[in-house]
Coordinates of C-alpha atoms in Angstrom, one line a residue:
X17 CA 6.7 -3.2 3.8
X18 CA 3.4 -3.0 5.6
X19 CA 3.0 0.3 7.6
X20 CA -0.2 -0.9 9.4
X21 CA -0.8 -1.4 12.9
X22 CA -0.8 -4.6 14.6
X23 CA -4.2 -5.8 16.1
X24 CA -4.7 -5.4 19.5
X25 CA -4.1 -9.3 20.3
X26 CA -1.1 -9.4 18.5
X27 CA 2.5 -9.4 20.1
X28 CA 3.4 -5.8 20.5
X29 CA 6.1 -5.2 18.0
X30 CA 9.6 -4.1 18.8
X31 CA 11.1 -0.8 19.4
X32 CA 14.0 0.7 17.7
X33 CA 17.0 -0.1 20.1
X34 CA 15.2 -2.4 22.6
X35 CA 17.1 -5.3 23.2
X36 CA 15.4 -9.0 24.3
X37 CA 13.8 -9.2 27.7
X38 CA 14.7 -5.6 28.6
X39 CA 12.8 -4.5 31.4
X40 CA 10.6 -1.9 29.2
X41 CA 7.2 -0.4 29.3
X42 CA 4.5 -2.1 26.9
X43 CA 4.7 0.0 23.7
X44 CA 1.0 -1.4 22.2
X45 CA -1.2 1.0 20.7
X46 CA -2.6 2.0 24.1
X47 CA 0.4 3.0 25.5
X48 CA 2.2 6.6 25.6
X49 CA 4.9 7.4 23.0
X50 CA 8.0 8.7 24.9
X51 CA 7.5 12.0 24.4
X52 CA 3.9 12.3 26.4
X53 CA 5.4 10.1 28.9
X54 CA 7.7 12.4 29.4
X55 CA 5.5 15.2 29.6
X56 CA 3.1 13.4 31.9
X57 CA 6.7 13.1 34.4
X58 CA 7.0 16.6 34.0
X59 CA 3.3 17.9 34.8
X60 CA 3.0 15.9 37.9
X61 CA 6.7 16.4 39.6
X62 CA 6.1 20.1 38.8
X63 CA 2.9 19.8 40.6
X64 CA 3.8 18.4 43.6
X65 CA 7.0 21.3 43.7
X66 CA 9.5 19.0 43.4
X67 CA 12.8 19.4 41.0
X68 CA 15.0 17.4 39.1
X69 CA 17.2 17.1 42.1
X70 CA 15.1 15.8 44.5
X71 CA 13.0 13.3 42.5
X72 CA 16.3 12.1 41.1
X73 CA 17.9 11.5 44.5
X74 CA 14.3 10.0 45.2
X75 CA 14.1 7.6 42.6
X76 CA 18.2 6.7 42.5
X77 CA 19.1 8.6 39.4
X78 CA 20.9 11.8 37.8
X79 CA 18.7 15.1 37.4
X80 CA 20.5 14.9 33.6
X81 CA 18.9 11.3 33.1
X82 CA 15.6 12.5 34.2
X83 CA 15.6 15.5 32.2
X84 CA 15.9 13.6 29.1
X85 CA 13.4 11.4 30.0
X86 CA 10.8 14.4 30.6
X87 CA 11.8 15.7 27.0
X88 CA 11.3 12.8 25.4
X89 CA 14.8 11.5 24.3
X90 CA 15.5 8.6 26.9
X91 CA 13.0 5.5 27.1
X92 CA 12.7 4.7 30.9
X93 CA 13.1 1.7 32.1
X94 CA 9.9 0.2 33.4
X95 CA 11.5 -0.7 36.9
X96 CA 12.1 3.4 36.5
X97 CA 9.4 4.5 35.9
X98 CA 7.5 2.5 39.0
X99 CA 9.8 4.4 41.3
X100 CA 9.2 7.5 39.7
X101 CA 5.4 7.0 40.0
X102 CA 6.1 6.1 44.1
X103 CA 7.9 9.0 45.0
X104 CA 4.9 11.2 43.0
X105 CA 2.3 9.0 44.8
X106 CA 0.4 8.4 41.8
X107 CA -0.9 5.0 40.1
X108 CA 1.3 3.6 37.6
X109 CA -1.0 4.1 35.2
X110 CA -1.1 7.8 35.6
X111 CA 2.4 7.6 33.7
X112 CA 1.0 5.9 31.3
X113 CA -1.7 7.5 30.3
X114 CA -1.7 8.5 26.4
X115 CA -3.1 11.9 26.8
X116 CA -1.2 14.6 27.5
X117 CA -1.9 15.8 31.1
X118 CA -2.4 19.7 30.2
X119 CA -3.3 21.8 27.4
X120 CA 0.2 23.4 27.8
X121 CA 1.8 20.0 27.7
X122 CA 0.1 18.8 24.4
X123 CA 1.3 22.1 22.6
X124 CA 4.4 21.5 24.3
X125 CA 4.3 18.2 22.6
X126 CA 2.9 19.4 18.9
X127 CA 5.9 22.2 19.2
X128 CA 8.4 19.3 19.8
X129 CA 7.4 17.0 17.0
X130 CA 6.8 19.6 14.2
X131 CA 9.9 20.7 15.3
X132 CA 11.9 17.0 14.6
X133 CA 10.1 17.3 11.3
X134 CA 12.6 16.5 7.8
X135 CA 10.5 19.4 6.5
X136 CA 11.1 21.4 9.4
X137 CA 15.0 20.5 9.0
X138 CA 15.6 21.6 5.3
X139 CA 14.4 25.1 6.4
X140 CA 17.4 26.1 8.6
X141 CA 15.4 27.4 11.0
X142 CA 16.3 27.3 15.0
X143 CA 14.2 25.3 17.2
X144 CA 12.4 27.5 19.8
X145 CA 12.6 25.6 23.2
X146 CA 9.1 25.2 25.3
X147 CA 10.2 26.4 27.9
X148 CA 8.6 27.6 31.3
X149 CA 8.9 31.4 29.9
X150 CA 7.3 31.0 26.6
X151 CA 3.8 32.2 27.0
X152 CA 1.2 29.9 25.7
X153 CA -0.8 31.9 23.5
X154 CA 3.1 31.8 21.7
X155 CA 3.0 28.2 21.5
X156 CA -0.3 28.1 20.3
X157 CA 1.0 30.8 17.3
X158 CA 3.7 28.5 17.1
X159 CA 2.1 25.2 16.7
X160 CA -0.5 26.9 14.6
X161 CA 1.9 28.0 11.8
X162 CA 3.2 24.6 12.1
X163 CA 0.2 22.9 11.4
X164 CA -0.3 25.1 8.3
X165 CA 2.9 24.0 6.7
X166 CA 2.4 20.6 6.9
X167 CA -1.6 20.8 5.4
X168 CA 0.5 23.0 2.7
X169 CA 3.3 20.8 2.0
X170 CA 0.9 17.6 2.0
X171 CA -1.0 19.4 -0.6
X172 CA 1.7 20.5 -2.5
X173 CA 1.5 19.6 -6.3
X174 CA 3.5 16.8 -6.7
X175 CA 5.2 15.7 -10.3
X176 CA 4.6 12.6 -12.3
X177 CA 8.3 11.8 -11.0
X178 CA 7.6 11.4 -7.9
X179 CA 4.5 9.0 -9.1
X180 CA 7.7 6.8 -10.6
X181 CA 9.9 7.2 -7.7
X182 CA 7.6 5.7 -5.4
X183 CA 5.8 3.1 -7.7
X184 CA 9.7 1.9 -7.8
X185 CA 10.4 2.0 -4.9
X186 CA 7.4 -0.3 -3.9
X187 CA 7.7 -2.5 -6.7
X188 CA 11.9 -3.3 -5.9
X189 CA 10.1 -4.1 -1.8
X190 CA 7.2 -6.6 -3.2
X191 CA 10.2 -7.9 -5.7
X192 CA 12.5 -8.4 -2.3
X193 CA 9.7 -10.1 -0.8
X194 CA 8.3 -12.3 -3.8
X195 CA 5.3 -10.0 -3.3
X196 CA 4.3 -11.8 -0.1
X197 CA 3.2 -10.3 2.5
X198 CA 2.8 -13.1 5.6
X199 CA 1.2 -10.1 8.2
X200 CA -2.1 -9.6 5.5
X201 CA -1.9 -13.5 4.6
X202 CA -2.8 -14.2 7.9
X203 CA -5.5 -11.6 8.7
X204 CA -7.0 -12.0 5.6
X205 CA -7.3 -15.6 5.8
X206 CA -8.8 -15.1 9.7
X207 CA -11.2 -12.5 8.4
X208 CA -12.7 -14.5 5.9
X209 CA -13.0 -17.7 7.7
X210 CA -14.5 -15.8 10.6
X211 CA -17.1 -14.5 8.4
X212 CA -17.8 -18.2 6.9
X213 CA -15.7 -18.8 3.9
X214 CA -15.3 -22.7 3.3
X215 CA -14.1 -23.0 0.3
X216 CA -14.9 -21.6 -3.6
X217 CA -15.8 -17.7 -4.4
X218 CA -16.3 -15.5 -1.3
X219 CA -19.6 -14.7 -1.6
X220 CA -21.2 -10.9 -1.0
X221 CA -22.6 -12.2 2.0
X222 CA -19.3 -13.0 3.9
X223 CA -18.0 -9.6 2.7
X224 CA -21.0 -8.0 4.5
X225 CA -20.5 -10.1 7.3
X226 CA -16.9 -8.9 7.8
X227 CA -17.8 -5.4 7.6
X228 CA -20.7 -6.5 10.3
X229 CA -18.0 -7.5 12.5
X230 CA -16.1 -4.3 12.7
X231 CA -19.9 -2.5 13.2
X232 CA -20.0 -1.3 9.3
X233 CA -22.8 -1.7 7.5
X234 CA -22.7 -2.2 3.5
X235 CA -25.0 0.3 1.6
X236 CA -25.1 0.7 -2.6
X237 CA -26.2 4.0 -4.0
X238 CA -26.4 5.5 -7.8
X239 CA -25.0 9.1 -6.8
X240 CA -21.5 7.9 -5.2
X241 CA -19.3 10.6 -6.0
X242 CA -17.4 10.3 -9.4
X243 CA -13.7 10.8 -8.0
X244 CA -14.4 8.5 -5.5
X245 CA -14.7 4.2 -5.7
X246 CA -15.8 3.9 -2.6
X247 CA -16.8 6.5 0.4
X248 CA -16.8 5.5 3.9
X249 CA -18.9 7.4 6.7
X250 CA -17.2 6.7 9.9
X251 CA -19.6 8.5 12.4
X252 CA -22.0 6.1 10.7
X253 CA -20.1 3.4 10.1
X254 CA -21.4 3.4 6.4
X255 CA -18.9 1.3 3.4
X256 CA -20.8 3.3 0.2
X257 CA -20.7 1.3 -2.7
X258 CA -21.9 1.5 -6.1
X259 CA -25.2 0.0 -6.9
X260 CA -25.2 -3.9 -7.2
X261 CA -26.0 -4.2 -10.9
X262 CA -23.1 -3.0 -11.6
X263 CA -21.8 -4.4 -14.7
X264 CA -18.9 -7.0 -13.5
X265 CA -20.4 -7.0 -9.9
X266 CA -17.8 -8.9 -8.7
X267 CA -15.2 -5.9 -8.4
X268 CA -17.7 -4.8 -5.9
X269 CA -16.8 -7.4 -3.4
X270 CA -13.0 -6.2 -3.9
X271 CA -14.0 -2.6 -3.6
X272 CA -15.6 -3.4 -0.2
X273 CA -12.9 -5.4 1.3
X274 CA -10.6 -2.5 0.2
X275 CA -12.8 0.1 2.4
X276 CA -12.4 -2.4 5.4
X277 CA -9.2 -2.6 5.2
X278 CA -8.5 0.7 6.0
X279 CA -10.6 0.2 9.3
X280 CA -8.9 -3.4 9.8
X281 CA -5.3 -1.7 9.1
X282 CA -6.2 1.4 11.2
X283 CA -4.6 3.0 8.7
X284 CA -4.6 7.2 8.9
X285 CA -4.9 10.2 6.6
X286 CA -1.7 9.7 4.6
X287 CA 0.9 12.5 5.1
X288 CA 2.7 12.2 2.2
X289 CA 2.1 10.3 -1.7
X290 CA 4.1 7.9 -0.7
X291 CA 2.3 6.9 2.2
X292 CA -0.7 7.0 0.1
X293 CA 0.3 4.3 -2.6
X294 CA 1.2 2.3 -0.1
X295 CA -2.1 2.1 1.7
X296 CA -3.5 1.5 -1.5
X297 CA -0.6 -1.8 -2.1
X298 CA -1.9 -2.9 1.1
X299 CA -5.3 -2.9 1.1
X300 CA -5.5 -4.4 -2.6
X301 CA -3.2 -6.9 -0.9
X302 CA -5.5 -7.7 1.6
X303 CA -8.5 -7.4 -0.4
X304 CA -6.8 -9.9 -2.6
X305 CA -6.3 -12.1 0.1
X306 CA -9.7 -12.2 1.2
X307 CA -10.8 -12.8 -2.1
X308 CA -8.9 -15.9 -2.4
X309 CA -7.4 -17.0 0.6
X310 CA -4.1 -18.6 0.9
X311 CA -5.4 -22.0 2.6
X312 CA -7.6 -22.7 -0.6
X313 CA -5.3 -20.8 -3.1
X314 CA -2.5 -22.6 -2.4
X315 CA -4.3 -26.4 -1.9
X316 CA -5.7 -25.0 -5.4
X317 CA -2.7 -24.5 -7.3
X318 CA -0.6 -27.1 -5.4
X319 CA -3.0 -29.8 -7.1
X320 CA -3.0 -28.1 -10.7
X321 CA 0.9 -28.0 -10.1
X322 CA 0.8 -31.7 -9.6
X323 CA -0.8 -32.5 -12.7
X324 CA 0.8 -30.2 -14.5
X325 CA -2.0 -28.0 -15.8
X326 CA -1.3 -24.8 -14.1
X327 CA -3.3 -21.9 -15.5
X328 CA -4.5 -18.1 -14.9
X329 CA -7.5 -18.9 -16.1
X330 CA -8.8 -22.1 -14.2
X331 CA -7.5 -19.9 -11.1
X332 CA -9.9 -16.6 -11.7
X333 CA -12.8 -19.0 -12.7
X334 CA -12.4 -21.2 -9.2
X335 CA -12.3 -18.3 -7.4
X336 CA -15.2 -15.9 -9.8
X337 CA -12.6 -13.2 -9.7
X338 CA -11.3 -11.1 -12.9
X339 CA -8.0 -12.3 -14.5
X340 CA -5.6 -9.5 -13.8
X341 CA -6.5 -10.6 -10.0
X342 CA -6.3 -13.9 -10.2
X343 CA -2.2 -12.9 -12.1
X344 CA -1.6 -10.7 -9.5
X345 CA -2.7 -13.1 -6.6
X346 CA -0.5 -16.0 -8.6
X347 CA 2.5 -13.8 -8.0
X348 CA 1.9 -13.4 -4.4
X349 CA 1.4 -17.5 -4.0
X350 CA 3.8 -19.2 -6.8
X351 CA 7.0 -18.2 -5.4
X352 CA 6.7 -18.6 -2.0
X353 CA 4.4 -21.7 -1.9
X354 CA 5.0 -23.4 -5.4
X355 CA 8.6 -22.4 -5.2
X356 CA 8.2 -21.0 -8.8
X357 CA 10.1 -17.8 -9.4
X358 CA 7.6 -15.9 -12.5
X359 CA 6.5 -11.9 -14.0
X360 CA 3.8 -10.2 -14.5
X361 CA 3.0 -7.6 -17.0
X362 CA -0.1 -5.2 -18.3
X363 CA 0.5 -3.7 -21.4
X364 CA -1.5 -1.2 -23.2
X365 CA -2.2 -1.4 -26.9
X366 CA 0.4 1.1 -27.4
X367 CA 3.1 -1.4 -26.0
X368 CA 3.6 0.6 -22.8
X369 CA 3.8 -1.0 -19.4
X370 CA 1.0 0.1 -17.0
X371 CA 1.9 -2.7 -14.4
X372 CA 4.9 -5.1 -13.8
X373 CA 6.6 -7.1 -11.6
X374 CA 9.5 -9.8 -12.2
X375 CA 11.7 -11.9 -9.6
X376 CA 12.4 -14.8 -12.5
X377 CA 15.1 -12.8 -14.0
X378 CA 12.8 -11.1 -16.5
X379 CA 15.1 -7.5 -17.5
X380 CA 12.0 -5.2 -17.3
X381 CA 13.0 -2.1 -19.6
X382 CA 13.1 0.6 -17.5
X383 CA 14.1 4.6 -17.5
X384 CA 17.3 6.0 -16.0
X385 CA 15.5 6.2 -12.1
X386 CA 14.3 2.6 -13.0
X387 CA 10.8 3.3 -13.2
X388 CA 8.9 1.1 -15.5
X389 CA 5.8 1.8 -16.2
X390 CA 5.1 3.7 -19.9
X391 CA 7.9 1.6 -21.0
X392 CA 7.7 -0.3 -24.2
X393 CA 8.5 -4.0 -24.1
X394 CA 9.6 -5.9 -27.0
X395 CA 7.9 -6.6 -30.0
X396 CA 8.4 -10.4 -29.7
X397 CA 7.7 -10.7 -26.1
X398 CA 4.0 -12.9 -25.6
X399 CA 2.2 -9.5 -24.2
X400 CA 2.6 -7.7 -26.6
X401 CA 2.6 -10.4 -30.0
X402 CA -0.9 -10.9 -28.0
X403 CA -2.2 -8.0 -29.0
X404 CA -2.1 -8.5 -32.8
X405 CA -3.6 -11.9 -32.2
X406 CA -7.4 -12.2 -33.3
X407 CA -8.4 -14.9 -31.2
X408 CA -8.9 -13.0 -27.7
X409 CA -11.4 -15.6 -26.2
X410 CA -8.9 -17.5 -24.4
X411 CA -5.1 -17.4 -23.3
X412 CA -2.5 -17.6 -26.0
X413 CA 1.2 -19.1 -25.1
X414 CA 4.6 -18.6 -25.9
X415 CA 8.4 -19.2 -25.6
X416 CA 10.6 -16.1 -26.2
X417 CA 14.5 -16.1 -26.0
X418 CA 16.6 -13.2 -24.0
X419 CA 19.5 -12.2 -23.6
X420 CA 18.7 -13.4 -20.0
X421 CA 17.6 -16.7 -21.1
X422 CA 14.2 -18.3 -22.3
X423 CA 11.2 -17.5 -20.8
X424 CA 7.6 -19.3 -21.4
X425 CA 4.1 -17.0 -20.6
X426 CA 0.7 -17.2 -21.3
X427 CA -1.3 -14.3 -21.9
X428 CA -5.1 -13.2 -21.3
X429 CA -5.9 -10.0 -23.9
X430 CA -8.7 -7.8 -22.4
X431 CA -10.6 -4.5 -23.3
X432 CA -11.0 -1.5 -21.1
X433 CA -12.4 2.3 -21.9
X434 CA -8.9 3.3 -22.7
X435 CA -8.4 0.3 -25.4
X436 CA -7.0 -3.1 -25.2
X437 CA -4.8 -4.3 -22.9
X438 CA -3.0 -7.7 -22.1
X439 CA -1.7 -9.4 -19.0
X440 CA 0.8 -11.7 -19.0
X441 CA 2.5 -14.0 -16.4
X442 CA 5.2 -16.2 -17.3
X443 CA 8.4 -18.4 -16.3
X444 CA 11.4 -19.3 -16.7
X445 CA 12.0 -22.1 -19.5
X446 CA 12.7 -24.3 -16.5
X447 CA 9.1 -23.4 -14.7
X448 CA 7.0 -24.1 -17.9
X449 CA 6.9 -27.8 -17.2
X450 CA 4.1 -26.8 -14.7
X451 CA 1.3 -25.4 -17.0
X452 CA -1.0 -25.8 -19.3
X453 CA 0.3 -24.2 -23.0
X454 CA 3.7 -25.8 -22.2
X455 CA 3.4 -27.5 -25.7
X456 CA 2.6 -24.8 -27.9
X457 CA 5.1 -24.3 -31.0
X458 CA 5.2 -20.1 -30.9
X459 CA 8.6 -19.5 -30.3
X460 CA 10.3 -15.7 -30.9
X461 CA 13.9 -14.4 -30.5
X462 CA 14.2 -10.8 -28.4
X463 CA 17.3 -9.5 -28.5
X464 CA 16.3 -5.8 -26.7
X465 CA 17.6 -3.9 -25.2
X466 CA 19.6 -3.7 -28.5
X467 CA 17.7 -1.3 -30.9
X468 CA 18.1 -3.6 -34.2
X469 CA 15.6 -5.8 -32.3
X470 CA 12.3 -4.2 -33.3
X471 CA 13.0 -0.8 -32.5
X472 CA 15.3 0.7 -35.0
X473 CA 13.1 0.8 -38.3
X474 CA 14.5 -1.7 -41.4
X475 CA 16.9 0.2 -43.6
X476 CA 15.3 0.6 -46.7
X477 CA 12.3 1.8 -44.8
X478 CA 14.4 4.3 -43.3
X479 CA 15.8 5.8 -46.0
X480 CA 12.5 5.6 -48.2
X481 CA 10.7 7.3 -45.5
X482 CA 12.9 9.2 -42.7
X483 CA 13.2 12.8 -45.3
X484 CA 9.6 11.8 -46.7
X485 CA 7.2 12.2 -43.9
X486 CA 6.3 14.0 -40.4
X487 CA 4.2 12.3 -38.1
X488 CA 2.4 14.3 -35.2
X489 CA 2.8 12.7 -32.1
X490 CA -0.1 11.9 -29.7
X491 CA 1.2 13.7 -26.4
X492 CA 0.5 11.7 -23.5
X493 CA -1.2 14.6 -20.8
X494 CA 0.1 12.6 -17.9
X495 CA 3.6 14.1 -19.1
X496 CA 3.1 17.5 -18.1
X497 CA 0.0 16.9 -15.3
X498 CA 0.9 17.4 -11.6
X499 CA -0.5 14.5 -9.7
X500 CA -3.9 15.1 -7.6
X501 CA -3.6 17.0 -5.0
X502 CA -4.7 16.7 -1.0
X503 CA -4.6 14.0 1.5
X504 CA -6.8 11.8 -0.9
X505 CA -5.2 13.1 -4.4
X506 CA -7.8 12.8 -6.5
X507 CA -10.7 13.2 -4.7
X508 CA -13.2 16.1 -4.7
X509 CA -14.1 16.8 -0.9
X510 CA -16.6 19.2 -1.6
X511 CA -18.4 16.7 -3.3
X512 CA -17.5 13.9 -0.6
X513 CA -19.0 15.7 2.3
X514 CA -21.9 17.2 -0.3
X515 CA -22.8 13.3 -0.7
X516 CA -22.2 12.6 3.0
X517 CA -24.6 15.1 4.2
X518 CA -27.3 14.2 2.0
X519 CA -27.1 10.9 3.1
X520 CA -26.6 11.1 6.6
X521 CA -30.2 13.2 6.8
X522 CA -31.8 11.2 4.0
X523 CA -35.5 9.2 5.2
X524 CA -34.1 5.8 5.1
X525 CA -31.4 6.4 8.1

C-alpha cells in the first residue's frame, strides 16, 4: 500500500521482472530510470560517430538489442553496460548519471513519457517519434502541450464518486493488511526514539527535535491560511503551525508529524486524487505511529490484555492522545500483535458513517460500488444506541447479535462543530473476554440488512401517517459538490504563497 520512497540506507527495492542475483545496475533513488540511461548511451555513441553497428560488434551484442536499450525498453545488464561504457571511453558513472545529458535529450525523454501516459492512450492519438529529423523547437511545442494536459486533467473537477471509489479502494487495502503497515511501524518507531522518546506521551519537544533532524524548524502563527492545516516552506525549511494555545493542543503534535512526513516519505505533488488520499493515509499512519509507537503500544496493550482490562480509553489517556486516535491506532496494533480480529466506526448524529473499518466479520452496509461512508448503520448497533444515551462522560458497552454473529463494542460519544458524533471499536463475542465492559447486561438483536429491522416504519405508524404528512428533506451539499480542485484540492494557493511571502520577508527571519 505505501507509495513512498525507501530511505537512502534501506535495501533498494526490486524491479518489475528482475529476478534474484541478476547481474543489474543499482536502481536506488540516485540512479537513472531506463529511459535517461538510455538516452545518456545515445548522446555519447552519437558523439563519438559511432552507430549501432559498430558499438554493438564492440560491446558483443545486436544493433536491435542496443537500440532498445537507447529508447528505454530493455534494462541492460550491468556487465553490459561496463562494456558499453569501455568502448565509449567514459567512466561508468557517466552512464549513470540521472540527468539527461542534453536539452534535446530531456525533451526527448518528457516526449517519451507523456507519450506512455493512460491519458495519453484514451485519446487515440499516434505517437510522434523523436527522432533525429524533428526539429527541437517541435519537441519543445510538443512537450509543452503535453505538460498542459496533464496540469488540466490533474485539475479537472472530480465527482463525489470518485471520493467513494478511492476511499474503497484504500479501505479494502488497510482491511487486507489488518491496517498495518510494517514499512511506517519501523520508521516511526526510529524517528521517535532518535529524537528521545522513552516511554509515555511524545512530548512537543521530541516532535521539534525530529523536524530539527531533517533541518526544519517548527514555527506557530495566528494568520495560517484557513484552507490549509498546516503550510510547509521548503526554501526555508519552515513546518507552519497554528498558534500553541490552541484549544486541544495536542492535535498540534499530530499536525506536525504529518508535515514531516511528507519530507520523511519524499513524497511529491500528487498527480491524481487518488494519489492524494493516499499520502494523506500514510502520513496519518505515520503520524500515528510516532505518536504512540509500536514498542510501547504494544508492551501497553499486551499487559491490559493479560489482565483482561483492555480499553480505548486507558490507551488515549497513556499515550495524551484524542480517542478517535487512540481507536484508530488499536486497529493498526490488535490484530497483528494481540491477534484480535475487531471494527471501527464514526458515526454522525444522523446515523451515517463518516469512517469505518472491519476485518472481524462486521457486514458494514454499504452502496452498490461498496463505498461506505454516508451509510446508516443499524439502530441497535452500540454506535449508534450511543448517541441517545445521556451519560457521554465515559464509554458505554454493548453486545448486539447479527446475522453474522455476536459482536461486543464499546463506545466513546464526542462533540464536533458539525454535532455529535460517536466512535466505536468492537469484537467478536469471542474477543470480548479481553476488555473492560465485558460484563455489562445491554444486549440488542440487529437483524439489517432486512428492512423490518428498524428501517421500515411500524405499520400503524405507516398508515396513520404515510398520506398525512410531507417532510422536506435536508439535502446533504456534498451530493451535488465536485471535489476541490488542484494538486492540493482544497487549498487556496493564492493565499498560500500570499502567507508565504509575508513571512519569508517578515523582521523576525
Amino acid at each position: 500500500m505505501p507509495s513512498f520512497r525507501q530511505e537512502p540506507t534501506a535495501p533498494p527495492a526490486s524491479r518489475p521482472g528482475a529476478q534474484p542475483g541478476e547481474d543489474r545496475p543499482d536502481a536506488s533513488a540516485a540512479g537513472p530510470d531506463a529511459l535517461t540511461l538510455g538516452r545518456q548511451v545515445r548522446h555519447l555513441r552519437t558523439s563519438r560517430g559511432l552507430t549501432l553497428e559498430q558499438l554493438g560488434r564492440a560491446v558483443g551484442v545486436t544493433p536491435s538489442l542496443l537500440s532498445l536499450v537507447e529508447n528505454g525498453r530493455r534494462e541492460p545488464r550491468l556487465s553490459l553496460l561496463r562494456d558499453v561504457a569501455t568502448a565509449l571511453g567514459v567512466p561508468l558513472n557517466d552512464l549513470l548519471d540521472p540527468e539527461p545529458p542534453s536539452r534535446r535529450a530531456a525533451l526527448e525523454i518528457a516526449l517519451d513519457r507523456a507519450q506512455r501516459t493512460g491519458s495519453f492512450a484514451r485519446l487515440g492519438l499516434p505517437t510522434v517519434r523523436a527522432s533525429r529529423s524533428v526539429p527541437t523547437p517541435v519537441l519543445e511545442q510538443l512537450v509543452g502541450l503535453h505538460d498542459e494536459l496533464a496540469r488540466r486533467e490533474l485539475e479537472a473537477i472530480a465527482t463525489p464518486e470518485e471520493a467513494r471509489r478511492v476511499n474503497t479502494l484504500l479501505r479494502v487495502e488497510r482491511q487486507e493488511r489488518d491496517n498495518y503497515l510494517p514499512e511506517l511501524e519501523d520508521l516511526a518507531e526510529r524517528m521517535a526514539r532518535a529524537a528521545g522518546y522513552t516511554s509515555g506521551p511524545l512530548t512537543h519537544r521530541a516532535v521539534s527535535r525530529m523536524a530539527e533532524q531533517l533541518g526544519l524548524e517548527i514555527r506557530h502563527v495566528d494568520d495560517l491560511p484557513h484552507s490549509t492545516r498546516t503550510v510547509t516552506d521548503l526554501e526555508h525549511g519552515r513546518i507552519y503551525l497554528p498558534p500553541a494555545s490552541t484549544p486541544g493542543g495536542h492535535g498540534l503534535r499530530s499536525l506536525a508529524l504529518q508535515a514531516i512526513a511528507h519530507r520523511v516519505l519524499r513524497h511529491e505533488r500528487p498527480r491524481s486524487y487518488e494519489e492524494f488520499l493516499r499520502q494523506r493515509v500514510e502520513i496519518t499512519y505515520f503520524a500515528s505511529g510516532c505518536l504512540m509507537p509500536r514498542s510501547a503500544a504494544v508492551e501497553f496493550l499486551e499487559q491490559r490484555k493479560r489482565s483482561k482490562e483492555l480499553a480505548i480509553e486507558d490507551f488515549r489517556d497513556a499515550f495524551g492522545v484524542t480517542h478517535e486516535a487512540a481507536a484508530q491506532r488499536f486497529t493498526s496494533l490488535a490484530t497483528r500483535h494481540l491477534d484480535i480480529p475487531l471494527h471501527f466506526l464514526r458515526v454522525g448524529d444522523d446515523g451515517s458513517i463518516f469512517r469505518g473499518y472491519a476485518n472481524d466479520g462486521l457486514p458494514l452496509p454499504s452502496d452498490v460500488t461498496g463505498a461506505i461512508e454516508g451509510q446508516q448503520v443499524c439502530r441497535r448497533w452500540g454506535a449508534r444506541e450511543a448517541l441517545s444515551r445521556r451519560d457521554h462522560a465515559t464509554e458505554s458497552y454493548q453486545y448486539t447479535d447479527t446475522p453474522a454473529g455476536t459482536f461486543w463494542c464499546s463506545t466513546q460519544v464526542a462533540v464536533a462543530a458539525s454535532g455529535k458524533f460517536s466512535l466505536s471499536v468492537g469484537v467478536p463475542f469471542a474477543a470480548a473476554k479481553w476488555f473492560r465492559g465485558r460484563d455489562t447486561t445491554v444486549r440488542r438483536v440487529s437483524t439489517c440488512p432486512d428492512e423490518s429491522c428498524c428501517r421500515r416504519p411500524p405499520a400503524d405508524a405507516q398508515a396513520r401517517w404515510a398520506d398525512a404528512s410531507w417532510p422536506s428533506a435536508r439535502i446533504h451539499q456534498q451530493v451535488f459538490s465536485a471535489l476541490p480542485t488542484g494538486a492540493f484540492p482544497g487549498v487556496d494557493a493564492t493565499e498560500v504563497y500570499a502567507f508565504l511571502d509575508r513571512h519569508a520577508t517578515s523582521p523576525d527571519d
